Amino acid sequence: MTTPSVRPLAPDGTPLEAARRDLARALEPLGAVVVTLGVHDALGPRAADPFAAVRPGATVHLTAREVLVGPWGGDGTAPACGQCLAMRRQRLRSRSERDALETGGGPGTPAGPEWPRLSRYAYDAVSALHAAVHGGRAGAPGGAEAADRALPQVSRLDLETLRIRTYPLLADPLCPDCGPRGTDAPRPFSPESRPKPDPGAQRLRAASSYPMPYAALANPVTGVLGGGTWLNVTSPTTAPVAGSVFMRGYAGLTDVTWSGQANSFAASRDLAHLEGLERYAGTHRRTGNSLLTASYAELGDRALDPAECGFYAPETYRDDPLVSPFDPERPIPWVYGHSLRDDRPVLVPARLVHYSAGVAADNFVFECSNGCAIGSCLEEALLGALLELIERDAFLIAWYGGLPLTEIDLATVPGTAVRTMADRASLQGYDVHAFDNRIDLAVPVVTGLAVRRDGGPGLFSFGAGAALDPAAAVEAALSEVLTYIPHLPRQVEERRGELEEMARDFSRVRHLKDHAQLYGLPAMAEHVRPYREPVAVRAMDEVYRSWTEDGRPRTGDLRDDLLCCVQELTRAGHDVIVVDQTTPEQRRIGLRTVCAVVPGLLPIDFGWSRQRAPYLPRLRSAPRRAGLRATDLTEAEVRMVPHPFP
């Protein structure tokens, strides 16, 4: 095959479009449909894409650097189209490229009349590749997971090197051609019996047991969760695996990181992908279902009153241009949840469920992943979500209330895991502590604290955990602490000037990382004093005797574990609302994701001006109800100091 000698100018005059036309003419005998990729916003209105009508069926996709051939192959159980490919590919582009495409600037026109350069070798390579994959003479890469081999494939030809690599493609649920459609509707939920593999288990399946399409989830061409993963082989405390992807939210593109922290890289990889999938479902609603838009005043008792979940201080709404006060007369989007307390559907503001999405009308608060969890079924996911809400609520009550806690003697925790963690921390120059952080709910909550022995930067590191098994709660809290201490001293030194300004002026605490890193400063030691002066140090079995003997379910059914948490919350006066966030990709793997909303519990927030917890009634009353005080906290007794939650 030879390169056409003349390139006809395209109507828009771009060399890329001219190259596409040449390539389309050359591949015409093969029946190829050729489109450009990355020039038009694949995530925006279809009217702006001149290839909208043919893109779903396109088999060749041309960019400045590559030719993508596909989708092809797969077992037919998860079909995907060219529009899916365009959407997946765009989400993996750089911040500047995405902003140019998605905010109206366009990708720009490069200089150089021969861009991209399609040599005769490139034409031959594309032709041969197209004939091979669509002629059934190619298969998924060897060594791929079965879950990846079953998916449609996309082959990338690098125009500089002519190197070919093939990647699996999961259909995008927001694709207007492949994605589900409909209208959001009530989804009744009554917890079913879920026998556990052993009585003490909190999970029904091991993280490694899911048919995870690892390559489809993380690869540089079609990755759902990002362009890949990385290992930290130098970490002295855990074996971390992490990945990241840009997700568009209220403040533009945010780099969302997902990670796993276990004692082996294989285990960390599984946990990382589960966390990534949880974030994927929680940041945005991943279906094409239309939502109900109405004002709270119109909906009345059909809807959750957002005030029950807390608002910011009045001065935040006055000074922060990104937020505005909740207006009960203003229409906002709502999603359906189900109240376990009342056994009825409840409409929940979409802003409280999908924390990176939203519209200008519902910017009364910015949520995070608090209360979002993933599992093998709704019951398992909801149990994890409620434990997370209970953990963070208890942590914040103790912090803002300045409550002294009982320290747990780590030597009395059964098993070897905790002792091993303490030894690893010690090798890093830290002593670790664990505290019983229960307030008025019986479910075990543990706060972990690492203290640098020499008093240097990275002085304090906090973590927390909640579980029905007290030993598991201790392990979870210390595991979180150990995740941060290898890097905390360096992070504090690199930002010391900024952090010292935050210590003098809390309004400068604006981001998630600021909260934890601030307490790496020795200057913050005064605010950690309640944890350095515990009520007592007691053995594990003494601290949790009443729970292990009378409170913890022993039926071997995860449903009973879930109902135990629900009953604790409803007895304390709270509703428990579950919203199903599950995406089509997760269903294929055998996973479910939920957002649990428990109005009245203290929500975790990041950024000192965007805190809700200090203004909710529960902060003042829970210590009294728990018998830790004779009276409610007064306004003067609330510690208005940023929390150190990581």
XYZ file of C-alpha atoms in Angstrom:
646
model
C 0.000 0.000 0.000
C 1.296 3.472 -0.781
C 0.619 6.809 0.823
C -1.779 8.978 -1.187
C 0.232 11.690 -2.870
C -2.273 14.492 -2.331
C -4.022 15.374 0.912
C -7.318 17.128 0.291
C -7.935 19.965 2.711
C -10.738 19.345 5.199
C -13.444 21.986 5.683
C -11.905 22.975 9.029
C -8.434 23.015 7.529
C -6.821 20.823 10.198
C -4.080 18.404 9.189
C -5.587 15.773 11.510
C -8.865 15.807 9.607
C -6.974 15.682 6.319
C -5.032 12.677 7.592
C -8.271 11.004 8.656
C -9.689 11.382 5.183
C -6.554 9.915 3.617
C -6.629 6.983 6.042
C -10.346 6.404 5.457
C -9.772 6.294 1.713
C -6.902 3.862 2.122
C -8.966 1.558 4.378
C -12.137 1.782 2.332
C -11.666 -1.727 0.830
C -11.760 -3.108 4.399
C -15.013 -1.363 5.245
C -13.358 0.649 8.021
C -15.112 3.641 9.551
C -12.428 6.159 10.518
C -12.956 9.055 12.950
C -10.688 11.460 14.772
C -10.360 11.151 18.526
C -9.627 13.878 21.042
C -10.672 16.824 18.889
C -14.298 16.989 19.992
C -15.621 16.702 23.563
C -16.821 13.102 23.858
C -18.276 13.804 27.321
C -20.336 16.788 26.225
C -23.404 17.293 24.025
C -23.405 15.088 20.956
C -24.460 18.002 18.765
C -20.923 19.388 19.038
C -19.378 16.214 17.576
C -19.548 16.018 13.774
C -18.870 12.267 14.019
C -21.659 11.628 16.535
C -23.732 9.571 14.102
C -20.904 7.250 13.063
C -18.657 7.214 16.143
C -20.422 4.300 17.898
C -19.753 2.058 14.902
C -16.279 3.400 14.118
C -13.491 0.824 13.919
C -10.475 3.133 13.502
C -9.813 6.161 15.718
C -7.023 8.578 14.778
C -5.185 10.939 17.112
C -1.968 12.877 16.678
C 0.066 10.123 18.279
C -1.757 6.880 17.697
C -4.290 4.874 15.782
C -6.766 2.879 17.865
C -8.383 -0.090 16.142
C -11.507 -1.519 17.720
C -13.516 -2.375 19.676
C -13.185 -5.951 18.488
C -13.593 -9.417 19.955
C -15.031 -10.241 23.351
C -17.513 -12.925 24.276
C -20.572 -10.744 23.622
C -21.639 -10.440 27.246
C -20.444 -6.838 27.620
C -20.586 -5.082 24.234
C -18.958 -1.670 23.917
C -18.840 0.831 21.055
C -16.635 3.533 19.605
C -18.392 6.181 21.681
C -17.488 4.224 24.838
C -13.876 4.227 23.673
C -13.918 7.987 23.063
C -15.333 8.658 26.533
C -12.898 6.339 28.326
C -9.955 7.768 26.389
C -10.868 11.365 27.129
C -11.019 10.767 30.887
C -7.389 9.627 30.770
C -6.036 12.734 29.097
C -3.976 15.349 30.912
C -5.532 18.138 32.916
C -4.733 20.757 30.248
C -6.099 18.606 27.422
C -9.318 17.841 29.268
C -9.869 21.428 30.284
C -9.316 22.541 26.704
C -11.864 20.048 25.409
C -14.456 20.329 28.154
C -14.478 24.013 29.006
C -14.653 25.394 25.479
C -11.047 26.173 24.617
C -10.558 23.290 22.235
C -7.304 21.337 21.908
C -5.701 23.914 19.658
C -4.156 23.511 16.228
C -0.498 22.505 16.175
C 2.002 24.005 13.809
C 3.425 21.855 11.037
C 1.541 20.854 7.903
C 2.383 17.155 8.167
C 0.955 16.537 11.636
C 0.307 13.672 12.204
C 2.830 11.968 9.939
C 1.312 8.888 8.355
C 4.089 7.111 6.495
C 3.402 4.302 4.071
C 4.550 1.932 6.804
C 1.857 3.336 9.084
C -0.803 2.799 6.416
C 0.357 -0.787 5.928
C 0.427 -1.383 9.695
C -3.090 -0.021 10.245
C -4.429 -2.024 7.313
C -2.824 -5.238 8.522
C -3.953 -4.658 12.102
C -7.533 -3.927 11.060
C -7.649 -7.006 8.844
C -6.230 -9.174 11.601
C -8.517 -8.118 14.437
C -11.701 -7.965 12.395
C -10.814 -11.095 10.509
C -10.610 -13.120 13.695
C -6.846 -13.663 13.446
C -6.041 -11.854 16.699
C -6.897 -12.534 20.305
C -6.615 -10.845 23.674
C -3.077 -10.545 25.051
C -1.616 -13.721 26.486
C -1.585 -13.902 30.250
C -4.596 -11.618 30.583
C -7.139 -12.346 33.280
C -10.204 -14.242 32.091
C -12.357 -11.248 32.995
C -10.271 -9.079 30.663
C -10.230 -11.588 27.802
C -14.033 -11.707 27.794
C -14.280 -7.982 27.025
C -14.078 -6.157 23.689
C -10.503 -5.179 22.860
C -8.844 -2.040 21.485
C -5.447 -2.226 19.769
C -3.202 0.843 19.883
C -0.686 1.492 17.114
C 1.932 4.034 18.142
C 2.563 6.265 15.112
C 6.142 6.970 16.160
C 7.334 3.426 16.825
C 4.583 1.303 15.159
C 4.424 -0.647 18.410
C 1.074 -2.365 18.999
C -0.499 -2.986 22.377
C -4.029 -4.258 23.052
C -6.288 -3.262 25.950
C -9.754 -4.437 27.077
C -12.668 -2.001 27.021
C -15.568 -1.871 29.465
C -18.675 -0.168 28.112
C -19.197 3.289 29.595
C -22.550 3.391 31.441
C -22.994 7.041 30.453
C -22.617 6.215 26.760
C -25.785 7.397 24.969
C -25.701 4.232 22.842
C -24.626 1.493 25.293
C -25.592 2.872 28.703
C -28.752 2.084 30.664
C -31.626 4.552 30.473
C -34.714 5.222 32.501
C -35.998 7.275 35.402
C -34.786 7.001 38.969
C -37.378 5.188 41.071
C -37.770 3.799 44.615
C -35.779 0.642 45.296
C -37.144 -1.154 48.366
C -34.510 -2.858 50.494
C -35.083 -5.477 53.150
C -31.839 -7.066 54.400
C -31.562 -10.731 53.447
C -29.878 -13.541 55.342
C -26.179 -13.700 54.416
C -24.388 -16.635 56.095
C -20.756 -15.790 56.811
C -17.797 -18.071 55.997
C -16.926 -18.043 59.704
C -18.654 -16.457 62.724
C -16.073 -13.686 63.174
C -15.939 -12.598 59.530
C -16.976 -9.099 58.476
C -16.754 -9.920 54.766
C -18.486 -12.696 52.852
C -15.739 -13.051 50.237
C -12.023 -12.443 50.099
C -10.975 -9.416 48.069
C -8.964 -11.736 45.815
C -12.010 -13.845 44.888
C -13.691 -11.370 42.524
C -13.279 -11.777 38.742
C -11.553 -8.410 38.546
C -10.715 -7.141 35.030
C -7.471 -5.549 36.215
C -6.303 -4.459 32.750
C -9.650 -2.885 31.842
C -9.719 -0.951 35.109
C -6.233 0.544 34.831
C -4.523 1.062 31.477
C -3.402 4.125 29.469
C -5.988 3.822 26.675
C -9.313 2.580 28.074
C -8.770 2.437 31.848
C -11.875 2.983 33.944
C -9.924 4.056 37.027
C -6.812 5.527 35.466
C -3.791 4.857 33.325
C -2.186 2.266 35.583
C -1.051 1.452 39.087
C 2.217 1.942 40.902
C 3.919 0.134 43.764
C 5.900 1.698 46.580
C 8.624 -0.870 47.065
C 10.427 1.369 49.558
C 7.601 1.535 52.093
C 8.859 0.048 55.375
C 5.428 -0.470 56.956
C 3.014 -1.699 54.251
C 3.106 -2.874 50.610
C 1.144 -0.045 48.937
C -0.458 -0.180 45.508
C -2.135 2.952 44.174
C -3.619 4.572 41.090
C -5.320 7.833 40.221
C -7.596 9.481 37.685
C -8.958 12.955 37.068
C -12.611 13.365 37.951
C -14.489 16.567 37.282
C -16.234 18.104 40.259
C -17.404 21.401 41.672
C -13.838 22.769 41.743
C -12.778 21.524 38.309
C -10.662 18.456 37.687
C -9.539 16.682 40.847
C -6.875 14.001 40.954
C -8.668 11.174 42.759
C -6.252 8.620 44.200
C -7.196 5.078 45.186
C -4.925 2.698 47.019
C -4.559 -0.519 48.973
C -2.369 -0.916 52.038
C -1.788 -4.539 53.023
C 1.154 -6.765 53.865
C 1.641 -7.992 50.288
C 1.452 -6.269 46.931
C -1.047 -8.850 45.656
C -3.426 -8.163 48.539
C -2.906 -4.406 48.203
C -3.718 -4.588 44.488
C -7.091 -6.178 45.219
C -7.926 -3.645 47.921
C -6.815 -0.768 45.704
C -9.112 -1.759 42.851
C -12.025 -2.181 45.247
C -11.436 1.306 46.625
C -11.112 2.690 43.115
C -14.429 1.152 42.112
C -16.054 2.545 45.250
C -14.791 6.039 44.407
C -15.884 5.615 40.787
C -19.465 4.941 41.914
C -19.508 7.594 44.613
C -18.119 10.580 42.755
C -20.768 10.629 40.007
C -23.969 8.836 39.161
C -22.896 6.302 36.540
C -26.157 5.644 34.747
C -28.192 7.607 32.272
C -31.254 7.550 34.534
C -32.916 10.926 34.866
C -33.333 12.290 38.389
C -36.247 14.040 40.001
C -35.659 17.791 40.233
C -37.820 19.635 42.732
C -37.617 21.918 45.745
C -37.633 20.577 49.282
C -40.731 22.666 49.927
C -42.541 20.756 47.167
C -41.486 17.313 48.400
C -42.200 17.719 52.110
C -41.894 14.547 54.160
C -41.066 12.494 51.051
C -37.562 13.934 51.288
C -34.708 14.159 53.758
C -34.291 17.632 55.226
C -30.656 18.565 54.389
C -30.458 20.534 57.635
C -30.390 17.227 59.539
C -27.032 16.447 57.913
C -25.603 19.818 58.887
C -24.680 23.104 57.280
C -21.585 25.274 57.442
C -21.260 28.360 59.607
C -23.094 31.453 58.280
C -19.804 33.232 57.592
C -18.776 30.407 55.245
C -21.784 31.052 53.041
C -21.008 34.757 53.229
C -17.319 34.491 52.293
C -16.924 31.311 50.189
C -17.885 31.922 46.535
C -18.292 28.194 45.831
C -21.143 27.641 48.288
C -24.511 29.224 48.955
C -27.099 28.640 51.705
C -29.684 25.916 51.254
C -32.915 27.301 49.856
C -35.966 25.061 50.428
C -37.736 26.810 47.530
C -34.953 26.157 45.002
C -35.295 23.045 42.767
C -32.387 20.614 43.120
C -31.776 17.009 41.936
C -32.751 14.156 44.281
C -32.009 10.427 44.327
C -34.139 7.705 45.860
C -32.966 5.989 48.998
C -34.676 3.612 51.409
C -35.185 4.214 55.118
C -34.489 1.096 57.159
C -36.031 2.682 60.235
C -39.338 3.517 58.571
C -39.222 0.980 55.702
C -40.147 3.545 53.081
C -38.554 5.375 50.143
C -36.855 8.668 50.956
C -35.572 11.246 48.505
C -32.018 12.388 49.312
C -30.282 15.438 47.793
C -28.014 14.132 45.031
C -25.283 16.410 46.397
C -25.089 14.262 49.559
C -24.781 10.990 47.620
C -22.538 11.673 44.616
C -19.923 13.927 46.114
C -18.100 15.175 42.987
C -21.249 15.882 41.014
C -23.750 18.645 41.463
C -25.306 21.716 39.969
C -25.097 25.355 40.970
C -28.479 25.126 42.677
C -27.397 22.507 45.250
C -23.998 23.815 46.315
C -25.048 24.196 49.943
C -22.460 21.612 51.066
C -19.582 19.592 49.622
C -19.602 15.943 50.649
C -16.786 13.387 50.510
C -16.692 9.587 50.393
C -17.888 9.356 53.997
C -20.492 6.557 54.213
C -19.741 5.070 50.789
C -18.695 1.406 50.752
C -18.396 -1.586 48.448
C -19.172 -5.255 49.035
C -20.395 -8.473 47.493
C -24.026 -7.577 48.263
C -25.992 -4.612 49.554
C -25.920 -5.976 53.102
C -22.140 -6.263 53.162
C -21.634 -2.857 51.562
C -24.100 -1.207 53.947
C -22.453 -2.743 56.992
C -19.110 -1.298 55.896
C -20.688 2.080 55.218
C -22.359 2.268 58.641
C -19.188 1.240 60.434
C -17.348 4.060 58.661
C -20.007 6.602 59.661
C -19.968 5.403 63.270
C -16.151 5.534 63.355
C -15.892 9.104 62.101
C -18.780 10.372 64.190
C -17.123 9.026 67.347
C -13.722 10.421 66.376
C -15.158 13.915 65.854
C -17.154 13.895 69.083
C -14.033 13.007 71.059
C -11.911 15.549 69.199
C -14.186 18.569 69.324
C -15.351 17.664 72.817
C -11.806 17.228 74.142
C -12.881 13.950 75.741
C -10.236 11.860 77.523
C -10.320 8.241 76.324
C -9.271 4.869 77.694
C -6.069 3.523 76.164
C -5.962 -0.131 75.126
C -2.925 -2.136 76.223
C -1.640 -3.363 72.862
C 0.106 -6.304 74.482
C -3.307 -7.740 75.346
C -4.720 -7.660 71.799
C -4.993 -11.271 70.573
C -2.995 -12.432 67.574
C 0.301 -11.198 66.184
C -0.863 -8.516 63.736
C -0.952 -5.615 66.209
C 2.415 -6.496 67.749
C 3.924 -6.655 64.274
C 2.483 -3.234 63.444
C 3.893 -1.770 66.652
C 7.312 -3.208 65.813
C 7.247 -1.695 62.325
C 6.306 1.702 63.740
C 9.078 1.427 66.307
C 11.649 0.855 63.565
C 10.475 4.187 62.101
C 11.001 5.907 65.445
C 7.329 5.961 66.479
C 5.377 4.621 69.428
C 1.790 3.644 68.646
C -1.262 3.852 70.876
C -4.891 2.752 70.523
C -7.888 4.229 72.349
C -11.431 3.047 72.939
C -13.315 5.843 71.190
C -16.907 4.698 71.763
C -19.258 7.433 72.848
C -22.956 6.511 73.061
C -22.978 3.671 70.514
C -21.792 0.232 71.599
C -20.066 -0.707 68.323
C -16.265 -0.816 68.857
C -14.488 2.290 67.560
C -10.736 2.666 68.003
C -8.564 5.729 67.442
C -4.915 5.059 66.659
C -2.089 7.482 67.346
C 1.588 7.314 66.429
C 3.984 9.606 68.283
C 7.491 10.297 67.029
C 9.826 9.568 69.914
C 12.396 12.291 69.210
C 9.757 15.016 68.905
C 10.754 15.934 65.345
C 8.613 16.768 62.296
C 5.840 14.297 61.638
C 5.208 14.248 65.376
C 1.649 12.875 65.435
C -0.258 10.628 63.052
C -3.879 9.646 63.658
C -6.081 6.867 62.305
C -9.361 5.211 63.215
C -11.214 1.960 62.751
C -14.601 0.454 63.585
C -15.559 -3.215 63.519
C -17.762 -5.664 65.367
C -14.564 -7.481 66.385
C -12.598 -5.152 68.715
C -9.266 -6.631 67.609
C -10.163 -5.889 63.979
C -10.971 -2.290 64.937
C -7.539 -1.921 66.558
C -5.846 -3.407 63.492
C -7.757 -1.085 61.158
C -6.835 2.009 63.183
C -3.141 1.118 63.413
C -2.974 0.066 59.781
C -4.152 3.539 58.814
C -1.548 5.124 61.078
C 1.233 3.000 59.594
C 0.214 4.037 56.100
C 1.149 7.667 56.790
C 4.154 7.675 59.127
C 6.846 6.727 56.568
C 6.083 9.873 54.554
C 4.841 12.324 57.188
C 8.225 13.747 58.324
C 9.228 14.552 54.732
C 5.804 16.035 53.934
C 5.977 18.281 56.990
C 9.501 19.473 56.182
C 8.533 20.253 52.584
C 5.540 22.335 53.702
C 6.798 23.578 57.041
C 6.276 27.251 56.224
C 2.711 26.670 54.998
C 1.877 24.435 57.936
C 3.232 26.894 60.475
C 0.980 29.555 58.956
C -1.951 27.134 59.349
C -1.045 26.608 63.014
C -1.277 30.376 63.519
C -4.358 30.842 61.335
C -6.698 27.858 61.045
C -8.527 29.429 58.094
C -5.524 28.408 55.980
C -6.414 24.732 56.531
C -8.222 24.190 53.226
C -7.532 20.689 51.934
C -7.737 17.087 53.099
C -3.961 16.710 53.405
C -3.688 19.855 55.534
C -5.543 18.277 58.451
C -3.180 15.339 58.944
C 0.034 17.153 58.049
C -0.711 20.034 60.418
C -0.319 17.638 63.353
C 3.146 16.727 62.175
C 4.199 20.046 63.727
C 5.456 19.973 67.324
C 3.582 23.269 67.772
C 0.288 21.336 67.688
C 1.202 19.126 70.654
C -0.998 21.124 73.023
C -4.093 20.157 71.059
C -3.228 16.451 71.252
C -2.954 16.518 75.067
C -6.249 14.639 75.732
C -4.794 11.636 73.901
C -1.488 11.890 75.771
C -3.344 11.857 79.112
C -5.766 8.900 78.851
C -8.266 8.040 81.550
C -6.536 4.699 82.082
C -4.668 1.942 80.239
C -6.650 -1.296 80.251
C -6.525 -4.757 78.752
C -8.525 -5.421 75.600
C -10.884 -7.966 77.166
C -11.614 -5.612 80.069
C -12.446 -2.688 77.790
C -14.791 -4.684 75.558
C -16.150 -7.343 77.945
C -19.753 -6.123 77.870
C -19.701 -5.906 74.083
C -18.204 -9.340 73.495
C -20.482 -11.003 76.065
C -23.790 -9.248 75.435
C -23.646 -6.866 72.478
C -21.952 -8.527 69.551
C -24.110 -10.818 67.377
C -22.933 -14.444 67.310
C -25.344 -15.931 64.791
C -22.958 -16.321 61.873
C -25.309 -14.260 59.687
C -24.044 -10.943 58.325
C -27.614 -9.649 58.256
C -27.650 -9.777 62.050
C -24.388 -7.834 62.191
C -25.958 -5.191 59.957
C -29.184 -5.023 61.961
C -27.155 -4.662 65.159
C -25.593 -1.462 63.782
C -28.939 -0.225 62.466
C -30.573 -0.782 65.860
C -27.774 1.051 67.673
C -28.326 4.045 65.433
C -32.122 4.054 65.565
C -32.069 3.679 69.367
C -29.925 6.822 69.431
C -32.656 8.618 67.468
C -31.283 8.409 63.930
C -32.746 7.214 60.665
C -30.642 4.923 58.455
C -31.034 5.560 54.725
C -29.370 3.423 52.062
C -28.824 4.633 48.487
C -27.686 2.094 45.901
C -24.764 3.521 43.875
C -23.878 0.299 42.020
C -22.587 0.770 38.472
C -22.957 -1.702 35.567
C -19.218 -2.436 35.701
C -19.507 -3.433 39.350
C -22.507 -5.689 38.781
C -20.515 -7.606 36.184
C -17.788 -8.250 38.762
C -20.270 -9.253 41.470
C -19.985 -6.069 43.527
C -22.471 -3.601 44.995
C -21.816 -0.084 46.256
C -23.951 1.994 48.591
C -24.038 5.376 50.216
C -25.387 5.288 53.758
C -26.940 8.487 55.100
C -27.531 8.736 58.852
C -28.935 12.205 59.557
C -27.601 13.718 62.759
C -24.292 11.847 62.927
C -21.272 14.134 62.742
C -19.975 14.205 59.148
C -16.272 14.384 58.364
C -15.326 17.480 56.350
C -12.001 18.887 55.188
C -11.083 22.550 55.128
C -11.554 24.533 58.319
C -14.145 26.910 56.894
C -16.238 24.000 55.584
C -16.982 22.122 58.776
C -20.452 20.946 59.798
C -19.661 18.852 62.887
C -19.076 21.748 65.331
C -22.599 23.050 64.683
C -24.663 19.861 65.031
C -26.599 19.176 68.267
C -25.160 15.667 68.636
C -21.684 17.022 69.405
C -23.021 18.667 72.548
C -25.459 15.990 73.724
C -23.812 12.633 72.953
C -21.186 12.773 75.746
C -23.937 13.399 78.291
C -26.102 10.583 76.948
C -23.082 8.282 77.131
C -22.542 9.131 80.804
C -19.222 10.829 80.119
C -20.531 14.183 81.382
C -23.339 15.366 83.591
C -24.388 18.131 81.183
C -24.296 18.973 77.486
C -21.201 20.680 76.156
C -21.483 24.448 76.195
C -20.407 26.519 73.218
C -17.270 27.549 75.106
C -16.345 23.898 75.693
C -16.360 22.949 71.997
C -12.726 22.820 70.853
C -12.665 24.925 67.703
C -9.447 23.375 66.417
C -9.142 21.541 63.060
C -9.398 17.778 63.414
C -6.373 15.604 62.504
C -8.309 12.901 60.654
C -6.276 11.769 57.632
